[in-house]
JSON list of C-alpha atoms in Angstrom, two decimals:
[
{"chain": "D", "resi": 1, "resn": "MET", "atom": "CA", "xyz": [-13.17, 6.60, 17.52]},
{"chain": "D", "resi": 2, "resn": "SER", "atom": "CA", "xyz": [-10.31, 6.78, 15.03]},
{"chain": "D", "resi": 3, "resn": "THR", "atom": "CA", "xyz": [-10.34, 7.54, 11.31]},
{"chain": "D", "resi": 4, "resn": "TYR", "atom": "CA", "xyz": [-8.58, 4.93, 9.19]},
{"chain": "D", "resi": 5, "resn": "LEU", "atom": "CA", "xyz": [-7.60, 5.54, 5.59]},
{"chain": "D", "resi": 6, "resn": "LEU", "atom": "CA", "xyz": [-6.53, 2.29, 3.94]},
{"chain": "D", "resi": 7, "resn": "VAL", "atom": "CA", "xyz": [-4.54, 2.56, 0.71]},
{"chain": "D", "resi": 8, "resn": "HIS", "atom": "CA", "xyz": [-4.19, -0.51, -1.49]},
{"chain": "D", "resi": 9, "resn": "GLY", "atom": "CA", "xyz": [-1.03, -1.60, -3.27]},
{"chain": "D", "resi": 10, "resn": "ALA", "atom": "CA", "xyz": [-0.10, -2.05, -6.91]},
{"chain": "D", "resi": 11, "resn": "TRP", "atom": "CA", "xyz": [-2.48, -3.99, -9.18]},
{"chain": "D", "resi": 12, "resn": "HIS", "atom": "CA", "xyz": [-5.20, -4.06, -6.48]},
{"chain": "D", "resi": 13, "resn": "SER", "atom": "CA", "xyz": [-8.25, -1.93, -5.76]},
{"chain": "D", "resi": 14, "resn": "GLY", "atom": "CA", "xyz": [-10.03, -0.66, -2.68]},
{"chain": "D", "resi": 15, "resn": "ARG", "atom": "CA", "xyz": [-11.97, -3.93, -2.57]},
{"chain": "D", "resi": 16, "resn": "ALA", "atom": "CA", "xyz": [-8.85, -5.59, -1.17]},
{"chain": "D", "resi": 17, "resn": "TRP", "atom": "CA", "xyz": [-9.91, -4.18, 2.21]},
{"chain": "D", "resi": 18, "resn": "ASP", "atom": "CA", "xyz": [-13.46, -5.57, 2.08]},
{"chain": "D", "resi": 19, "resn": "ARG", "atom": "CA", "xyz": [-12.82, -7.97, 4.97]},
{"chain": "D", "resi": 20, "resn": "VAL", "atom": "CA", "xyz": [-11.16, -5.34, 7.17]},
{"chain": "D", "resi": 21, "resn": "VAL", "atom": "CA", "xyz": [-13.49, -2.36, 6.69]},
{"chain": "D", "resi": 22, "resn": "PRO", "atom": "CA", "xyz": [-16.55, -3.94, 8.38]},
{"chain": "D", "resi": 23, "resn": "LEU", "atom": "CA", "xyz": [-14.44, -5.13, 11.29]},
{"chain": "D", "resi": 24, "resn": "LEU", "atom": "CA", "xyz": [-13.02, -1.66, 11.92]},
{"chain": "D", "resi": 25, "resn": "THR", "atom": "CA", "xyz": [-16.48, -0.13, 11.46]},
{"chain": "D", "resi": 26, "resn": "ALA", "atom": "CA", "xyz": [-18.00, -2.59, 13.93]},
{"chain": "D", "resi": 27, "resn": "ALA", "atom": "CA", "xyz": [-15.36, -1.51, 16.44]},
{"chain": "D", "resi": 28, "resn": "GLY", "atom": "CA", "xyz": [-16.70, 2.04, 16.15]},
{"chain": "D", "resi": 29, "resn": "HIS", "atom": "CA", "xyz": [-14.18, 3.56, 13.77]},
{"chain": "D", "resi": 30, "resn": "ARG", "atom": "CA", "xyz": [-14.57, 5.64, 10.63]},
{"chain": "D", "resi": 31, "resn": "VAL", "atom": "CA", "xyz": [-12.98, 3.95, 7.62]},
{"chain": "D", "resi": 32, "resn": "PHE", "atom": "CA", "xyz": [-12.11, 4.95, 4.05]},
{"chain": "D", "resi": 33, "resn": "ALA", "atom": "CA", "xyz": [-10.72, 2.46, 1.53]},
{"chain": "D", "resi": 34, "resn": "PRO", "atom": "CA", "xyz": [-10.68, 4.20, -1.87]},
{"chain": "D", "resi": 35, "resn": "SER", "atom": "CA", "xyz": [-9.55, 2.78, -5.17]},
{"chain": "D", "resi": 36, "resn": "LEU", "atom": "CA", "xyz": [-6.68, 4.77, -6.63]},
{"chain": "D", "resi": 37, "resn": "THR", "atom": "CA", "xyz": [-6.86, 6.18, -10.16]},
{"chain": "D", "resi": 38, "resn": "GLY", "atom": "CA", "xyz": [-6.81, 3.32, -12.67]},
{"chain": "D", "resi": 39, "resn": "TYR", "atom": "CA", "xyz": [-8.27, 0.64, -10.39]},
{"chain": "D", "resi": 40, "resn": "GLY", "atom": "CA", "xyz": [-11.65, -0.63, -9.29]},
{"chain": "D", "resi": 41, "resn": "ASP", "atom": "CA", "xyz": [-14.36, 1.96, -9.87]},
{"chain": "D", "resi": 42, "resn": "LYS", "atom": "CA", "xyz": [-11.69, 4.25, -11.39]},
{"chain": "D", "resi": 43, "resn": "ALA", "atom": "CA", "xyz": [-10.40, 1.64, -13.89]},
{"chain": "D", "resi": 44, "resn": "ARG", "atom": "CA", "xyz": [-11.61, 3.74, -16.82]},
{"chain": "D", "resi": 45, "resn": "LEU", "atom": "CA", "xyz": [-8.96, 6.33, -15.90]},
{"chain": "D", "resi": 46, "resn": "LEU", "atom": "CA", "xyz": [-6.03, 3.94, -16.39]},
{"chain": "D", "resi": 47, "resn": "GLY", "atom": "CA", "xyz": [-3.47, 5.37, -18.78]},
{"chain": "D", "resi": 48, "resn": "PRO", "atom": "CA", "xyz": [0.27, 5.91, -19.31]},
{"chain": "D", "resi": 49, "resn": "GLU", "atom": "CA", "xyz": [0.09, 9.33, -17.61]},
{"chain": "D", "resi": 50, "resn": "VAL", "atom": "CA", "xyz": [-1.03, 7.81, -14.28]},
{"chain": "D", "resi": 51, "resn": "GLY", "atom": "CA", "xyz": [1.86, 7.80, -11.83]},
{"chain": "D", "resi": 52, "resn": "LEU", "atom": "CA", "xyz": [2.81, 7.98, -8.19]},
{"chain": "D", "resi": 53, "resn": "ASP", "atom": "CA", "xyz": [1.97, 11.69, -8.07]},
{"chain": "D", "resi": 54, "resn": "THR", "atom": "CA", "xyz": [-1.53, 10.87, -9.35]},
{"chain": "D", "resi": 55, "resn": "HIS", "atom": "CA", "xyz": [-2.09, 8.48, -6.45]},
{"chain": "D", "resi": 56, "resn": "VAL", "atom": "CA", "xyz": [-0.69, 10.89, -3.87]},
{"chain": "D", "resi": 57, "resn": "ASP", "atom": "CA", "xyz": [-3.12, 13.49, -5.24]},
{"chain": "D", "resi": 58, "resn": "ASP", "atom": "CA", "xyz": [-5.96, 10.95, -4.94]},
{"chain": "D", "resi": 59, "resn": "VAL", "atom": "CA", "xyz": [-5.37, 10.44, -1.22]},
{"chain": "D", "resi": 60, "resn": "VAL", "atom": "CA", "xyz": [-4.63, 14.06, -0.38]},
{"chain": "D", "resi": 61, "resn": "GLY", "atom": "CA", "xyz": [-7.78, 15.03, -2.26]},
{"chain": "D", "resi": 62, "resn": "LEU", "atom": "CA", "xyz": [-9.89, 12.61, -0.23]},
{"chain": "D", "resi": 63, "resn": "ILE", "atom": "CA", "xyz": [-8.42, 13.87, 3.04]},
{"chain": "D", "resi": 64, "resn": "THR", "atom": "CA", "xyz": [-9.07, 17.51, 2.20]},
{"chain": "D", "resi": 65, "resn": "ASP", "atom": "CA", "xyz": [-12.49, 16.96, 0.58]},
{"chain": "D", "resi": 66, "resn": "GLU", "atom": "CA", "xyz": [-13.70, 15.01, 3.63]},
{"chain": "D", "resi": 67, "resn": "ASP", "atom": "CA", "xyz": [-11.83, 17.37, 5.98]},
{"chain": "D", "resi": 68, "resn": "LEU", "atom": "CA", "xyz": [-10.21, 14.41, 7.72]},
{"chain": "D", "resi": 69, "resn": "THR", "atom": "CA", "xyz": [-7.92, 14.94, 10.69]},
{"chain": "D", "resi": 70, "resn": "ASP", "atom": "CA", "xyz": [-6.06, 12.62, 13.10]},
{"chain": "D", "resi": 71, "resn": "VAL", "atom": "CA", "xyz": [-5.95, 10.01, 10.34]},
{"chain": "D", "resi": 72, "resn": "VAL", "atom": "CA", "xyz": [-4.39, 6.57, 10.78]},
{"chain": "D", "resi": 73, "resn": "LEU", "atom": "CA", "xyz": [-2.96, 6.30, 7.27]},
{"chain": "D", "resi": 74, "resn": "VAL", "atom": "CA", "xyz": [-2.20, 2.73, 6.18]},
{"chain": "D", "resi": 75, "resn": "GLY", "atom": "CA", "xyz": [-0.25, 1.98, 3.01]},
{"chain": "D", "resi": 76, "resn": "HIS", "atom": "CA", "xyz": [0.09, -1.58, 1.72]},
{"chain": "D", "resi": 77, "resn": "SER", "atom": "CA", "xyz": [2.99, -2.63, -0.51]},
{"chain": "D", "resi": 78, "resn": "TYR", "atom": "CA", "xyz": [3.52, -0.03, -3.30]},
{"chain": "D", "resi": 79, "resn": "ALA", "atom": "CA", "xyz": [1.28, 2.33, -1.33]},
{"chain": "D", "resi": 80, "resn": "GLY", "atom": "CA", "xyz": [4.13, 2.79, 1.13]},
{"chain": "D", "resi": 81, "resn": "LEU", "atom": "CA", "xyz": [5.40, 5.32, -1.41]},
{"chain": "D", "resi": 82, "resn": "VAL", "atom": "CA", "xyz": [1.93, 6.83, -1.76]},
{"chain": "D", "resi": 83, "resn": "VAL", "atom": "CA", "xyz": [1.37, 7.38, 1.97]},
{"chain": "D", "resi": 84, "resn": "SER", "atom": "CA", "xyz": [4.90, 8.73, 2.34]},
{"chain": "D", "resi": 85, "resn": "GLY", "atom": "CA", "xyz": [4.06, 11.35, -0.26]},
{"chain": "D", "resi": 86, "resn": "VAL", "atom": "CA", "xyz": [0.74, 12.09, 1.43]},
{"chain": "D", "resi": 87, "resn": "VAL", "atom": "CA", "xyz": [2.23, 12.71, 4.87]},
{"chain": "D", "resi": 88, "resn": "ASN", "atom": "CA", "xyz": [4.78, 15.00, 3.24]},
{"chain": "D", "resi": 89, "resn": "ARG", "atom": "CA", "xyz": [1.90, 17.08, 1.85]},
{"chain": "D", "resi": 90, "resn": "VAL", "atom": "CA", "xyz": [-0.51, 17.11, 4.82]},
{"chain": "D", "resi": 91, "resn": "PRO", "atom": "CA", "xyz": [1.42, 16.08, 7.96]},
{"chain": "D", "resi": 92, "resn": "ASP", "atom": "CA", "xyz": [-0.90, 18.06, 10.24]},
{"chain": "D", "resi": 93, "resn": "ARG", "atom": "CA", "xyz": [-3.80, 15.76, 9.30]},
{"chain": "D", "resi": 94, "resn": "ILE", "atom": "CA", "xyz": [-2.03, 12.45, 9.96]},
{"chain": "D", "resi": 95, "resn": "ALA", "atom": "CA", "xyz": [-1.94, 10.93, 13.47]},
{"chain": "D", "resi": 96, "resn": "GLN", "atom": "CA", "xyz": [-0.15, 7.70, 12.56]},
{"chain": "D", "resi": 97, "resn": "LEU", "atom": "CA", "xyz": [1.55, 6.35, 9.45]},
{"chain": "D", "resi": 98, "resn": "VAL", "atom": "CA", "xyz": [1.42, 2.57, 9.02]},
{"chain": "D", "resi": 99, "resn": "TYR", "atom": "CA", "xyz": [3.60, 0.76, 6.50]},
{"chain": "D", "resi": 100, "resn": "LEU", "atom": "CA", "xyz": [1.86, -2.57, 5.88]},
{"chain": "D", "resi": 101, "resn": "ASP", "atom": "CA", "xyz": [4.36, -4.95, 4.26]},
{"chain": "D", "resi": 102, "resn": "ALA", "atom": "CA", "xyz": [5.21, -1.85, 2.30]},
{"chain": "D", "resi": 103, "resn": "MET", "atom": "CA", "xyz": [7.91, -0.11, 0.33]},
{"chain": "D", "resi": 104, "resn": "VAL", "atom": "CA", "xyz": [9.51, 2.50, 2.59]},
{"chain": "D", "resi": 105, "resn": "PRO", "atom": "CA", "xyz": [11.33, 5.15, 0.55]},
{"chain": "D", "resi": 106, "resn": "VAL", "atom": "CA", "xyz": [13.68, 8.00, 1.35]},
{"chain": "D", "resi": 107, "resn": "ASP", "atom": "CA", "xyz": [13.48, 11.34, -0.40]},
{"chain": "D", "resi": 108, "resn": "GLY", "atom": "CA", "xyz": [13.87, 11.09, -4.16]},
{"chain": "D", "resi": 109, "resn": "GLU", "atom": "CA", "xyz": [13.40, 7.33, -4.44]},
{"chain": "D", "resi": 110, "resn": "ALA", "atom": "CA", "xyz": [11.01, 5.51, -6.76]},
{"chain": "D", "resi": 111, "resn": "ALA", "atom": "CA", "xyz": [9.67, 1.98, -6.43]},
{"chain": "D", "resi": 112, "resn": "THR", "atom": "CA", "xyz": [12.51, 0.80, -8.66]},
{"chain": "D", "resi": 113, "resn": "ASP", "atom": "CA", "xyz": [14.97, 2.05, -6.03]},
{"chain": "D", "resi": 114, "resn": "VAL", "atom": "CA", "xyz": [13.19, 0.55, -3.04]},
{"chain": "D", "resi": 115, "resn": "LEU", "atom": "CA", "xyz": [12.50, -2.79, -4.73]},
{"chain": "D", "resi": 116, "resn": "PRO", "atom": "CA", "xyz": [14.83, -3.13, -7.76]},
{"chain": "D", "resi": 117, "resn": "VAL", "atom": "CA", "xyz": [13.00, -6.22, -9.06]},
{"chain": "D", "resi": 118, "resn": "THR", "atom": "CA", "xyz": [10.26, -3.86, -10.25]},
{"chain": "D", "resi": 119, "resn": "GLN", "atom": "CA", "xyz": [12.63, -2.69, -12.98]},
{"chain": "D", "resi": 120, "resn": "VAL", "atom": "CA", "xyz": [12.52, -6.22, -14.39]},
{"chain": "D", "resi": 121, "resn": "LEU", "atom": "CA", "xyz": [8.74, -5.91, -14.72]},
{"chain": "D", "resi": 122, "resn": "ILE", "atom": "CA", "xyz": [9.10, -2.56, -16.47]},
{"chain": "D", "resi": 123, "resn": "ASP", "atom": "CA", "xyz": [11.68, -4.02, -18.88]},
{"chain": "D", "resi": 124, "resn": "LEU", "atom": "CA", "xyz": [9.38, -6.95, -19.70]},
{"chain": "D", "resi": 125, "resn": "ALA", "atom": "CA", "xyz": [6.46, -4.63, -20.35]},
{"chain": "D", "resi": 126, "resn": "ALA", "atom": "CA", "xyz": [8.65, -2.50, -22.61]},
{"chain": "D", "resi": 127, "resn": "GLN", "atom": "CA", "xyz": [8.83, -5.42, -25.04]},
{"chain": "D", "resi": 128, "resn": "SER", "atom": "CA", "xyz": [5.03, -5.52, -25.45]},
{"chain": "D", "resi": 129, "resn": "ASP", "atom": "CA", "xyz": [2.62, -3.50, -27.59]},
{"chain": "D", "resi": 130, "resn": "THR", "atom": "CA", "xyz": [1.63, -1.51, -24.50]},
{"chain": "D", "resi": 131, "resn": "PRO", "atom": "CA", "xyz": [4.94, -0.82, -22.77]},
{"chain": "D", "resi": 132, "resn": "TRP", "atom": "CA", "xyz": [3.33, 1.33, -20.09]},
{"chain": "D", "resi": 133, "resn": "ARG", "atom": "CA", "xyz": [1.10, -1.51, -18.80]},
{"chain": "D", "resi": 134, "resn": "ILE", "atom": "CA", "xyz": [2.59, -3.91, -16.28]},
{"chain": "D", "resi": 135, "resn": "PRO", "atom": "CA", "xyz": [0.43, -7.01, -15.70]},
{"chain": "D", "resi": 136, "resn": "PRO", "atom": "CA", "xyz": [-0.05, -8.45, -12.20]},
{"chain": "D", "resi": 137, "resn": "LEU", "atom": "CA", "xyz": [2.54, -10.84, -10.85]},
{"chain": "D", "resi": 138, "resn": "PRO", "atom": "CA", "xyz": [1.88, -14.51, -11.66]},
{"chain": "D", "resi": 139, "resn": "GLU", "atom": "CA", "xyz": [0.61, -16.97, -9.11]},
{"chain": "D", "resi": 140, "resn": "LEU", "atom": "CA", "xyz": [3.43, -18.97, -7.50]},
{"chain": "D", "resi": 141, "resn": "PRO", "atom": "CA", "xyz": [3.38, -22.46, -5.97]},
{"chain": "D", "resi": 142, "resn": "PRO", "atom": "CA", "xyz": [2.53, -22.45, -2.23]},
{"chain": "D", "resi": 143, "resn": "PRO", "atom": "CA", "xyz": [3.45, -20.78, 0.00]},
{"chain": "D", "resi": 144, "resn": "GLY", "atom": "CA", "xyz": [3.95, -17.96, -2.51]},
{"chain": "D", "resi": 145, "resn": "GLY", "atom": "CA", "xyz": [0.50, -18.03, -4.08]},
{"chain": "D", "resi": 146, "resn": "LEU", "atom": "CA", "xyz": [-1.01, -14.92, -5.67]},
{"chain": "D", "resi": 147, "resn": "PHE", "atom": "CA", "xyz": [0.37, -12.04, -3.62]},
{"chain": "D", "resi": 148, "resn": "GLY", "atom": "CA", "xyz": [0.65, -14.48, -0.75]},
{"chain": "D", "resi": 149, "resn": "VAL", "atom": "CA", "xyz": [-2.94, -15.73, -1.10]},
{"chain": "D", "resi": 150, "resn": "THR", "atom": "CA", "xyz": [-3.15, -19.52, -1.49]},
{"chain": "D", "resi": 151, "resn": "ASP", "atom": "CA", "xyz": [-6.73, -20.54, -0.66]},
{"chain": "D", "resi": 152, "resn": "PRO", "atom": "CA", "xyz": [-8.38, -21.31, -4.05]},
{"chain": "D", "resi": 153, "resn": "GLU", "atom": "CA", "xyz": [-11.56, -19.38, -3.27]},
{"chain": "D", "resi": 154, "resn": "ASP", "atom": "CA", "xyz": [-9.60, -16.39, -2.04]},
{"chain": "D", "resi": 155, "resn": "VAL", "atom": "CA", "xyz": [-7.36, -16.52, -5.12]},
{"chain": "D", "resi": 156, "resn": "ALA", "atom": "CA", "xyz": [-10.44, -16.53, -7.37]},
{"chain": "D", "resi": 157, "resn": "TRP", "atom": "CA", "xyz": [-11.85, -13.52, -5.49]},
{"chain": "D", "resi": 158, "resn": "LEU", "atom": "CA", "xyz": [-8.53, -11.68, -5.66]},
{"chain": "D", "resi": 159, "resn": "ARG", "atom": "CA", "xyz": [-8.38, -12.19, -9.42]},
{"chain": "D", "resi": 160, "resn": "THR", "atom": "CA", "xyz": [-11.63, -10.23, -9.78]},
{"chain": "D", "resi": 161, "resn": "MET", "atom": "CA", "xyz": [-10.00, -7.08, -8.39]},
{"chain": "D", "resi": 162, "resn": "ILE", "atom": "CA", "xyz": [-6.46, -7.01, -9.79]},
{"chain": "D", "resi": 163, "resn": "SER", "atom": "CA", "xyz": [-5.51, -5.28, -13.02]},
{"chain": "D", "resi": 164, "resn": "ASP", "atom": "CA", "xyz": [-2.53, -3.76, -14.82]},
{"chain": "D", "resi": 165, "resn": "GLN", "atom": "CA", "xyz": [-0.27, -1.16, -13.22]},
{"chain": "D", "resi": 166, "resn": "PRO", "atom": "CA", "xyz": [1.08, 1.87, -15.13]},
{"chain": "D", "resi": 167, "resn": "ALA", "atom": "CA", "xyz": [4.88, 1.83, -15.31]},
{"chain": "D", "resi": 168, "resn": "ARG", "atom": "CA", "xyz": [4.98, 5.49, -14.30]},
{"chain": "D", "resi": 169, "resn": "CYS", "atom": "CA", "xyz": [3.77, 4.53, -10.82]},
{"chain": "D", "resi": 170, "resn": "LEU", "atom": "CA", "xyz": [6.97, 2.58, -10.28]},
{"chain": "D", "resi": 171, "resn": "GLN", "atom": "CA", "xyz": [9.26, 5.14, -11.93]},
{"chain": "D", "resi": 172, "resn": "GLN", "atom": "CA", "xyz": [8.19, 8.43, -10.36]},
{"chain": "D", "resi": 173, "resn": "PRO", "atom": "CA", "xyz": [10.19, 9.47, -7.28]},
{"chain": "D", "resi": 174, "resn": "VAL", "atom": "CA", "xyz": [8.50, 10.46, -4.04]},
{"chain": "D", "resi": 175, "resn": "HIS", "atom": "CA", "xyz": [9.26, 13.86, -2.56]},
{"chain": "D", "resi": 176, "resn": "LEU", "atom": "CA", "xyz": [9.89, 13.89, 1.20]},
{"chain": "D", "resi": 177, "resn": "ASP", "atom": "CA", "xyz": [11.13, 17.42, 1.84]},
{"chain": "D", "resi": 178, "resn": "ASN", "atom": "CA", "xyz": [8.71, 18.65, 4.52]},
{"chain": "D", "resi": 179, "resn": "PRO", "atom": "CA", "xyz": [10.41, 18.68, 7.95]},
{"chain": "D", "resi": 180, "resn": "ALA", "atom": "CA", "xyz": [7.01, 18.66, 9.68]},
{"chain": "D", "resi": 181, "resn": "ALA", "atom": "CA", "xyz": [6.35, 15.15, 8.34]},
{"chain": "D", "resi": 182, "resn": "LYS", "atom": "CA", "xyz": [9.11, 13.75, 10.55]},
{"chain": "D", "resi": 183, "resn": "ALA", "atom": "CA", "xyz": [6.96, 14.34, 13.64]},
{"chain": "D", "resi": 184, "resn": "VAL", "atom": "CA", "xyz": [4.32, 11.83, 12.51]},
{"chain": "D", "resi": 185, "resn": "PRO", "atom": "CA", "xyz": [4.71, 8.47, 14.34]},
{"chain": "D", "resi": 186, "resn": "ARG", "atom": "CA", "xyz": [5.32, 5.45, 12.10]},
{"chain": "D", "resi": 187, "resn": "THR", "atom": "CA", "xyz": [4.61, 1.78, 12.53]},
{"chain": "D", "resi": 188, "resn": "HIS", "atom": "CA", "xyz": [5.82, -1.07, 10.33]},
{"chain": "D", "resi": 189, "resn": "ILE", "atom": "CA", "xyz": [3.84, -4.32, 9.96]},
{"chain": "D", "resi": 190, "resn": "HIS", "atom": "CA", "xyz": [5.70, -7.12, 8.21]},
{"chain": "D", "resi": 191, "resn": "CYS", "atom": "CA", "xyz": [4.07, -10.22, 6.73]},
{"chain": "D", "resi": 192, "resn": "VAL", "atom": "CA", "xyz": [6.43, -13.09, 7.42]},
{"chain": "D", "resi": 193, "resn": "GLY", "atom": "CA", "xyz": [6.73, -16.81, 6.77]},
{"chain": "D", "resi": 194, "resn": "SER", "atom": "CA", "xyz": [5.98, -17.01, 3.05]},
{"chain": "D", "resi": 195, "resn": "GLU", "atom": "CA", "xyz": [8.30, -14.49, 1.43]},
{"chain": "D", "resi": 196, "resn": "PRO", "atom": "CA", "xyz": [9.45, -15.36, -2.12]},
{"chain": "D", "resi": 197, "resn": "GLU", "atom": "CA", "xyz": [12.89, -16.92, -2.42]},
{"chain": "D", "resi": 198, "resn": "GLY", "atom": "CA", "xyz": [15.57, -14.25, -2.54]},
{"chain": "D", "resi": 199, "resn": "PHE", "atom": "CA", "xyz": [13.32, -11.54, -1.10]},
{"chain": "D", "resi": 200, "resn": "GLU", "atom": "CA", "xyz": [15.17, -9.03, 1.05]},
{"chain": "D", "resi": 201, "resn": "ARG", "atom": "CA", "xyz": [13.32, -6.49, 3.15]},
{"chain": "D", "resi": 202, "resn": "ARG", "atom": "CA", "xyz": [14.92, -3.17, 3.94]},
{"chain": "D", "resi": 203, "resn": "PRO", "atom": "CA", "xyz": [15.81, -3.07, 7.64]},
{"chain": "D", "resi": 204, "resn": "VAL", "atom": "CA", "xyz": [13.78, -0.62, 9.69]},
{"chain": "D", "resi": 205, "resn": "PRO", "atom": "CA", "xyz": [15.99, 1.99, 11.37]},
{"chain": "D", "resi": 206, "resn": "ALA", "atom": "CA", "xyz": [16.08, 1.60, 15.15]},
{"chain": "D", "resi": 207, "resn": "VAL", "atom": "CA", "xyz": [14.85, 5.16, 15.61]},
{"chain": "D", "resi": 208, "resn": "GLN", "atom": "CA", "xyz": [11.86, 6.80, 13.92]},
{"chain": "D", "resi": 209, "resn": "PRO", "atom": "CA", "xyz": [12.24, 10.20, 12.24]},
{"chain": "D", "resi": 210, "resn": "ASN", "atom": "CA", "xyz": [10.51, 11.74, 15.29]},
{"chain": "D", "resi": 211, "resn": "GLY", "atom": "CA", "xyz": [13.19, 10.31, 17.60]},
{"chain": "D", "resi": 212, "resn": "SER", "atom": "CA", "xyz": [11.06, 7.53, 19.12]},
{"chain": "D", "resi": 213, "resn": "PRO", "atom": "CA", "xyz": [12.08, 3.86, 19.02]},
{"chain": "D", "resi": 214, "resn": "ALA", "atom": "CA", "xyz": [11.01, 1.95, 15.90]},
{"chain": "D", "resi": 215, "resn": "GLN", "atom": "CA", "xyz": [7.66, 0.18, 16.09]},
{"chain": "D", "resi": 216, "resn": "VAL", "atom": "CA", "xyz": [7.72, -3.11, 14.14]},
{"chain": "D", "resi": 217, "resn": "TRP", "atom": "CA", "xyz": [5.07, -5.82, 14.28]},
{"chain": "D", "resi": 218, "resn": "GLU", "atom": "CA", "xyz": [4.82, -9.14, 12.44]},
{"chain": "D", "resi": 219, "resn": "LEU", "atom": "CA", "xyz": [1.91, -11.11, 11.02]},
{"chain": "D", "resi": 220, "resn": "GLU", "atom": "CA", "xyz": [2.63, -14.69, 10.08]},
{"chain": "D", "resi": 221, "resn": "THR", "atom": "CA", "xyz": [0.88, -14.74, 6.73]},
{"chain": "D", "resi": 222, "resn": "GLY", "atom": "CA", "xyz": [1.27, -13.90, 3.05]},
{"chain": "D", "resi": 223, "resn": "HIS", "atom": "CA", "xyz": [1.66, -10.45, 1.53]},
{"chain": "D", "resi": 224, "resn": "ASP", "atom": "CA", "xyz": [-2.08, -9.70, 1.13]},
{"chain": "D", "resi": 225, "resn": "CYS", "atom": "CA", "xyz": [-2.75, -10.00, 4.85]},
{"chain": "D", "resi": 226, "resn": "MET", "atom": "CA", "xyz": [-5.98, -8.02, 4.58]},
{"chain": "D", "resi": 227, "resn": "ILE", "atom": "CA", "xyz": [-7.35, -11.03, 2.70]},
{"chain": "D", "resi": 228, "resn": "THR", "atom": "CA", "xyz": [-5.64, -13.87, 4.54]},
{"chain": "D", "resi": 229, "resn": "LYS", "atom": "CA", "xyz": [-5.66, -12.52, 8.12]},
{"chain": "D", "resi": 230, "resn": "PRO", "atom": "CA", "xyz": [-8.29, -9.75, 8.30]},
{"chain": "D", "resi": 231, "resn": "VAL", "atom": "CA", "xyz": [-9.18, -10.32, 11.96]},
{"chain": "D", "resi": 232, "resn": "GLU", "atom": "CA", "xyz": [-5.59, -10.32, 13.16]},
{"chain": "D", "resi": 233, "resn": "LEU", "atom": "CA", "xyz": [-4.75, -7.30, 11.02]},
{"chain": "D", "resi": 234, "resn": "THR", "atom": "CA", "xyz": [-7.77, -5.40, 12.31]},
{"chain": "D", "resi": 235, "resn": "GLN", "atom": "CA", "xyz": [-6.85, -6.16, 15.91]},
{"chain": "D", "resi": 236, "resn": "LEU", "atom": "CA", "xyz": [-3.39, -4.80, 15.31]},
{"chain": "D", "resi": 237, "resn": "LEU", "atom": "CA", "xyz": [-4.66, -1.67, 13.57]},
{"chain": "D", "resi": 238, "resn": "VAL", "atom": "CA", "xyz": [-7.08, -0.98, 16.42]},
{"chain": "D", "resi": 239, "resn": "LYS", "atom": "CA", "xyz": [-4.21, -1.32, 18.87]},
{"chain": "D", "resi": 240, "resn": "LEU", "atom": "CA", "xyz": [-2.23, 1.24, 16.86]},
{"chain": "D", "resi": 241, "resn": "GLY", "atom": "CA", "xyz": [-5.15, 3.64, 16.50]}
]
């Protein structure tokens, strides 16, 4: 049995994993899929003071409160920064770090550094009455869809769980200054085949921080693979765990 901690990306909530959690549980694993501060059951806490550090604290707090060890820590999209910050804080509790179509920062970087287009969203929000609130990305024509989701029923379901993102989440840098974190194995899962025009993914270094060869897998699907390909994603996560 493995312990999986699934961390959702920007604008989403823990419900994004609703199709994956039962599959992992049925396979005999322990699974946590919390909503970060400002989303889902914590939506009432949304405010301009919520940032990346808030979300790192959320996940570290869950790990310590539940006394979790040997965790397979999965970060989707923006949560690549979150899980990076978490493993820097509690590397001894993490067995595997999984970047799921995620932002992968180096020390001192914010989301605006890893994915500069996020600065455009911040600048647009700055012109509104609530400059700290960044609305979800718009739905694009297929194959772009809404975060890579194109099935109408799935899009309607996804709309029930997405909400605004505080700008501070995209502006705060992540701190990666703990040498012990380098020992944690990392895996990268890329969603391929429907990337937006002009999208460029950072190349994964050939060697992990722990000295092992890079581990990179691909899922042929849109960005929100936990919604579009839950079975295939679960099979891959079980293989990693």
